[in-house]
Coordinates of C-alpha atoms and ligand atoms in Angstrom, one line a residue:
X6 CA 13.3 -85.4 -52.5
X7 CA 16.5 -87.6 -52.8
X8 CA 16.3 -91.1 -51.9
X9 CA 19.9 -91.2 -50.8
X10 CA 20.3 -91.4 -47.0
X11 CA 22.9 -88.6 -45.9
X12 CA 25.2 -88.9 -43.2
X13 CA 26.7 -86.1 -41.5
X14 CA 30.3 -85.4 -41.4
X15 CA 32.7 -83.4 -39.8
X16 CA 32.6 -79.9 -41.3
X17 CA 35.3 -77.4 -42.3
X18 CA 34.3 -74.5 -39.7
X19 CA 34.3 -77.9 -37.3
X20 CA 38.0 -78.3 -37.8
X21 CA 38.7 -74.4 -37.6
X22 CA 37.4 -74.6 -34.3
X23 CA 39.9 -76.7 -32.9
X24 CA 42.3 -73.3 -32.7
X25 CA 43.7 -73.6 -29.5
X26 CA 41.3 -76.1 -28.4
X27 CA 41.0 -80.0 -28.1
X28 CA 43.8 -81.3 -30.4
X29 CA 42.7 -82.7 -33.8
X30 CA 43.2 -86.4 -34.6
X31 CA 44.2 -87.2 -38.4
X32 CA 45.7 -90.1 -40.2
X33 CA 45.9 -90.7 -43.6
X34 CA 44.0 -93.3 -45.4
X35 CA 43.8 -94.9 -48.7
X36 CA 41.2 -97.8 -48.6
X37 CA 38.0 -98.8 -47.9
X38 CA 38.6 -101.0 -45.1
X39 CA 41.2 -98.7 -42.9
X40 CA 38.3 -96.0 -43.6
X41 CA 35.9 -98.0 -41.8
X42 CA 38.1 -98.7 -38.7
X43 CA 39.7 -95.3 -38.5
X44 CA 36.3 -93.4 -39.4
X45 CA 34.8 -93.4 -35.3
X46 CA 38.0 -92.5 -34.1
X47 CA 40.1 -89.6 -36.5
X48 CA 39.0 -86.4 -37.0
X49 CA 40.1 -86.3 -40.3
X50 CA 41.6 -88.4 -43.1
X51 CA 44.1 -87.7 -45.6
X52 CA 43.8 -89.7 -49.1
X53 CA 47.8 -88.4 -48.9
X54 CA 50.1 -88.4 -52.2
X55 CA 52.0 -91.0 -50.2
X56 CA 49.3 -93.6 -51.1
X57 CA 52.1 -93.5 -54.4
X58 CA 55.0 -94.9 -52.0
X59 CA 52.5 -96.7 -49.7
X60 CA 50.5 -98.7 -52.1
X61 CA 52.4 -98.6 -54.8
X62 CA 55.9 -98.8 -54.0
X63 CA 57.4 -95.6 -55.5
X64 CA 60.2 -94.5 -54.3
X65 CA 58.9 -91.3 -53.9
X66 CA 55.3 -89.0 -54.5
X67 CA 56.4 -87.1 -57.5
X68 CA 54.6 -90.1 -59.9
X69 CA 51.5 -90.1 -58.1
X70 CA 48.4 -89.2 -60.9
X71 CA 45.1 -87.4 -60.6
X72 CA 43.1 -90.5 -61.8
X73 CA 45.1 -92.7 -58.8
X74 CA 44.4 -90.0 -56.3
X75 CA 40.6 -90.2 -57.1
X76 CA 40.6 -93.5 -57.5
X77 CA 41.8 -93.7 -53.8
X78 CA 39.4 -91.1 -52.6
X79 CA 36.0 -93.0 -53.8
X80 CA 37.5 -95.6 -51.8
X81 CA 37.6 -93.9 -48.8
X82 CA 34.5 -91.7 -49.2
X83 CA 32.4 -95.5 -49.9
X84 CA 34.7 -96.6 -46.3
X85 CA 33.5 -93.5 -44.2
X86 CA 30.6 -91.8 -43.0
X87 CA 31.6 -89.1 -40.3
X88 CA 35.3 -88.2 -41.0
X89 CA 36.3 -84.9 -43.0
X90 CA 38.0 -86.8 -46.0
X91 CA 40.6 -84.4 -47.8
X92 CA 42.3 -85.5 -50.7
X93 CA 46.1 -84.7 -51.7
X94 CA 46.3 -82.5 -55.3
X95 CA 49.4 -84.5 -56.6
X96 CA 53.0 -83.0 -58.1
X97 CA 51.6 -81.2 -61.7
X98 CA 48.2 -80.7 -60.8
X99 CA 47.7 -77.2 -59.7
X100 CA 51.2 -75.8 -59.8
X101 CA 50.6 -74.2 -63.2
X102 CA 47.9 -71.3 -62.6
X103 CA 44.6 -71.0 -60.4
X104 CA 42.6 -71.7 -63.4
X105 CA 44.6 -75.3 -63.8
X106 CA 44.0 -75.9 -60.4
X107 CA 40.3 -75.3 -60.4
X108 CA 39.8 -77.7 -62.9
X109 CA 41.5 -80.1 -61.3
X110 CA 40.4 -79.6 -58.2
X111 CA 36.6 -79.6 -59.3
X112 CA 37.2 -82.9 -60.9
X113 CA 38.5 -84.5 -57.4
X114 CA 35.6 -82.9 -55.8
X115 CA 33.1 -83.9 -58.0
X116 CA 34.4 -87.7 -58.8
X117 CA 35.5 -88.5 -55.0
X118 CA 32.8 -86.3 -53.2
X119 CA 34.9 -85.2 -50.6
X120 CA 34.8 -82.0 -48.8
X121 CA 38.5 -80.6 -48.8
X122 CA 41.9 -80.8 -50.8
X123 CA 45.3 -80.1 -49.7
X124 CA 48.5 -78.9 -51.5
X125 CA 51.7 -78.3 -51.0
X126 CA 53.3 -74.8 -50.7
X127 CA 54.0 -71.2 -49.4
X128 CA 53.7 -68.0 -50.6
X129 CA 54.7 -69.1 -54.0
X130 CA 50.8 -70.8 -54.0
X131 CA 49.0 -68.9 -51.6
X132 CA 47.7 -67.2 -55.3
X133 CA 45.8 -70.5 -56.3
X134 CA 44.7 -71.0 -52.6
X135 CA 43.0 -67.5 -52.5
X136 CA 41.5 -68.4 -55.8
X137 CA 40.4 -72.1 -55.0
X138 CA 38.8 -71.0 -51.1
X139 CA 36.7 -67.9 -52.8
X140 CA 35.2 -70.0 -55.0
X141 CA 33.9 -72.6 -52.2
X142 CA 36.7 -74.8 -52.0
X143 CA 37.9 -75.6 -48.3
X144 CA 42.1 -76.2 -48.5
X145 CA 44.4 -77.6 -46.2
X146 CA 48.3 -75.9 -46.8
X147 CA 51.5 -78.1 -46.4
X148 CA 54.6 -76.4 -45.7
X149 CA 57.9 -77.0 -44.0
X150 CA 59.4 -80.5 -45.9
X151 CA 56.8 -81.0 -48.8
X152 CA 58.2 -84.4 -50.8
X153 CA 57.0 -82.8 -53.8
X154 CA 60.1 -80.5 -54.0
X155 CA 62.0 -83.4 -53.0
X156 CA 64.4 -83.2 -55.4
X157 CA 65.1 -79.3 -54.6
X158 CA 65.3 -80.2 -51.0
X159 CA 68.1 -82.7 -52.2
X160 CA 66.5 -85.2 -49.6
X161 CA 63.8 -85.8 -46.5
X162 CA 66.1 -83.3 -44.4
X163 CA 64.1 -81.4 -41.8
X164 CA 63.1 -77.7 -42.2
X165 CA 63.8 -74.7 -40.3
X166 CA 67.2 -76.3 -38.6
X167 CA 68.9 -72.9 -38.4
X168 CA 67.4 -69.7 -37.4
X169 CA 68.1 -68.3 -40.8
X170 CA 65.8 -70.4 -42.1
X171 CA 62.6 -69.1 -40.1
X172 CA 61.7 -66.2 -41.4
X173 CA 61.0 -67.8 -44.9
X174 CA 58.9 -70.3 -43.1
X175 CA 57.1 -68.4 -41.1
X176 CA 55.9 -65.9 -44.0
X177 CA 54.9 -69.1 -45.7
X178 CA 52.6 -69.9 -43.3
X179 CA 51.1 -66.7 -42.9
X180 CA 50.7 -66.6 -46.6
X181 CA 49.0 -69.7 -46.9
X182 CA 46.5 -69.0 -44.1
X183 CA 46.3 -65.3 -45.1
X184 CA 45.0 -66.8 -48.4
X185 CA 42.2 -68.6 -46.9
X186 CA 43.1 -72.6 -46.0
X187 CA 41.3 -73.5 -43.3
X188 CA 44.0 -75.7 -41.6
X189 CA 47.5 -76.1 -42.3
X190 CA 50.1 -79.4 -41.9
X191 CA 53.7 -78.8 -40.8
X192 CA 55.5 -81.5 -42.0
X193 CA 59.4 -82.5 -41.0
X194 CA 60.2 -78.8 -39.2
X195 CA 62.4 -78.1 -36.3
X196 CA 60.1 -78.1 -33.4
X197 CA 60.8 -74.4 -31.6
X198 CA 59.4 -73.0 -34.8
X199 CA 56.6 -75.3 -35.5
X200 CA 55.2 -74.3 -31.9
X201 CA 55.8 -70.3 -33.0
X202 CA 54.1 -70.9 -36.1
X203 CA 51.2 -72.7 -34.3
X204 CA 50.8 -69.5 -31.7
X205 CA 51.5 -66.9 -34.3
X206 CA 48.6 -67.8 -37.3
X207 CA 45.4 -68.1 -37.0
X208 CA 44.2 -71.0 -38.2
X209 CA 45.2 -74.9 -37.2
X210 CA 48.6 -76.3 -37.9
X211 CA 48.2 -80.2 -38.2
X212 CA 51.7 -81.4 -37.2
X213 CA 54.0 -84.4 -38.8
X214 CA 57.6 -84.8 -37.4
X215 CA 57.1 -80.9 -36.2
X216 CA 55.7 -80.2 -32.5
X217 CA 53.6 -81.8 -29.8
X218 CA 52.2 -77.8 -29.8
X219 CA 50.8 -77.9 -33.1
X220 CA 46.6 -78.0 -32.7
X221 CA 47.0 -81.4 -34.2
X222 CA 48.7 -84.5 -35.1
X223 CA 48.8 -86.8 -38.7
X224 CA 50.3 -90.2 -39.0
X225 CA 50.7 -92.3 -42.1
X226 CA 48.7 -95.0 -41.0
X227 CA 50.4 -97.8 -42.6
X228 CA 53.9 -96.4 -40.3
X229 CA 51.7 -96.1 -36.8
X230 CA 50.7 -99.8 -37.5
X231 CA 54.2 -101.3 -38.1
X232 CA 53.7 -101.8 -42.0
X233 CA 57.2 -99.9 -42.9
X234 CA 60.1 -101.6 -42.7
X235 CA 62.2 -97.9 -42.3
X236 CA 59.6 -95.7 -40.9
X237 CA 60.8 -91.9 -40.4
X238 CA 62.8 -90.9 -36.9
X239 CA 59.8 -89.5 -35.2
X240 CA 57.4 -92.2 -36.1
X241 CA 55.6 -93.7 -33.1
X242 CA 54.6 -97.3 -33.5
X243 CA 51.1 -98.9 -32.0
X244 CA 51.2 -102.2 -33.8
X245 CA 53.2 -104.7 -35.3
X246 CA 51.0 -105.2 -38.5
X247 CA 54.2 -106.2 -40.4
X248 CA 55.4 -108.6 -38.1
X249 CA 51.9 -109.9 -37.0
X250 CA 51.0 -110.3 -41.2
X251 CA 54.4 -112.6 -41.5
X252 CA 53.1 -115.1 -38.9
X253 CA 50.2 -115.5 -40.6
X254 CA 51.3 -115.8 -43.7
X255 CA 53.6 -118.9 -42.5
X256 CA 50.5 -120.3 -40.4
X257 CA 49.0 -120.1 -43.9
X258 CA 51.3 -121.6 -45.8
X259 CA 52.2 -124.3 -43.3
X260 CA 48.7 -125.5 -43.3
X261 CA 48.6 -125.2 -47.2
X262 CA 51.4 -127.6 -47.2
X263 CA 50.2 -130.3 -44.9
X264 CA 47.0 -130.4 -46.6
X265 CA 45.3 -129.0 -43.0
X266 CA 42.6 -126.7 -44.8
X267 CA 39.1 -127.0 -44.9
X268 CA 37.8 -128.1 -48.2
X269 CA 34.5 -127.3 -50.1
X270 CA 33.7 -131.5 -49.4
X271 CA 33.7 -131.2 -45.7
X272 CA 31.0 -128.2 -45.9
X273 CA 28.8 -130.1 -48.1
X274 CA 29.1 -133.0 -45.5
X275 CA 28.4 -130.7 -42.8
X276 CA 25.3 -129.3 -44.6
X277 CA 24.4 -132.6 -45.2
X278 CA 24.5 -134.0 -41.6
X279 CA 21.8 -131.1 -40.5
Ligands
KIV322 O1 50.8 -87.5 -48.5 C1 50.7 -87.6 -47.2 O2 50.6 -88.6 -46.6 C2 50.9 -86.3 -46.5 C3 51.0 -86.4 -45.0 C4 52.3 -86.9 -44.6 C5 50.8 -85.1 -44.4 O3 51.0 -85.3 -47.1

């Protein structure tokens, strides 16, 4: 018998059954800490490719390695206890065939322990998908704007502006949930046809910048705590983190300066007293 006490998360079939349901709460998440004060209160948490321009200042996801995203997910996997914990496949990891991506894949599930990955893509990947979810891997699908193809997009621009542009869209996301994901995240897509998406496929479209109809919401966490200085249009703010870290920093230094800090000599006279 294992000696390891296990905890139980939220499951895949969990998530699936918020179809239509009670609206799924998601942020994404990239360190131990945040894990531990999100994990009561999300659904779900994304160790997202972002974590590259989050944490690490890039200017935009297409750097972001396998060894960083894993490095990220053991941090939020030791941080959590009850969340779903997916981690992002980043640009170059499982573009290439299934095969490539099952490797990879496996590695992230076997090094981070968590229960899901997501990647980014249509039709054009809902090959892999197929491939990945028959073999007992749970995927989340990303259409709409995907940063990965940033430089084909030619920029953050939203998706599905036009009508033209639906049908492609829509047959993306019946491709990718056709294939087997068992949730899907429309990110940056004009809202009419994120809410037709959401009612047209059968499994749960996680929304970002898309539609207050989709059957859930994500948030980079460091935007919805006021960490970005140029946070995204549709980005709702519920804390001042940036601001609130300034003043404290300043308190800090201020007392640094006028020598108005607690030194180790004043404990060891404390201890002394008793
Ligand atoms: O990398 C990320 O944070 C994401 C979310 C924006 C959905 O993919």
């Amino acid at each position: 018998m294992s000696a390891v006490v296990h905890t139980r998360r939220v499951t895949v079939p969990e998530i699936r059954a918020h179809k239509n349901a009670k609206p799924i709460v998601c942020l994404t998440c990239y360190h131990a800490h945040t894990a531990r004060l999100l994990d009561e209160h999300v659904d779900l948490m994304l160790v997202g490719d972002s974590v590259g321009m989050v944490m690490h200042g890039m200017e935009n996801t297409l750097g972001v390695t396998l060894d960083m995203m894993i490095l990220h997910g053991q941090a939020v996997m030791r941080g959590s206890k009850r969340a779903l914990i997916v981690v992002d496949m980043p640009f170059g990891s499982y573009e290439e065939s299934p095969q490539v991506a099952f490797r990879n894949v496996a590695r992230v599930i076997q090094e981070t322990g968590c229960t899901a990955v997501k990647m980014e893509g249509g039709a054009r990947i809902a090959e892999t998908i197929r491939y990945l979810t028959s073999r007992g891997i749970p995927v989340m699908g990303h259409i709409g704007l995907t940063p990965q193809m940033i430089q084909v997009l030619g920029g953050f621009r939203t998706q599905g502006r036009t009508e033209a542009e639906w049908p492609a869209i829509e047959a993306d996301a019946q491709a990718v949930a056709d294939a087997g994901a068992f949730a899907l995240v429309l990110e940056g897509m004009a809202e009419p046809l994120a809410a037709k998406i959401t009612r047209d496929i059968a499994i749960p479209t996680v929304g970002i910048g898309a539609s207050a109809d989709c059957d859930g919401q994500i948030l980079v966490m460091e935007d919805m705590l006021g960490l970005n200085p140029n946070p995204a249009k549709f980005v709702r703010e519920y804390a001042s983190l940036g601001r609130d870290i300034e003043a404290a920093v300043k308190a800090y230094a201020a007392d640094v300066r006028a020598r108005r800090f607690p030194g180790a000599e004043n404990v060891y006279a404390m201890k002394k007293a008793v």
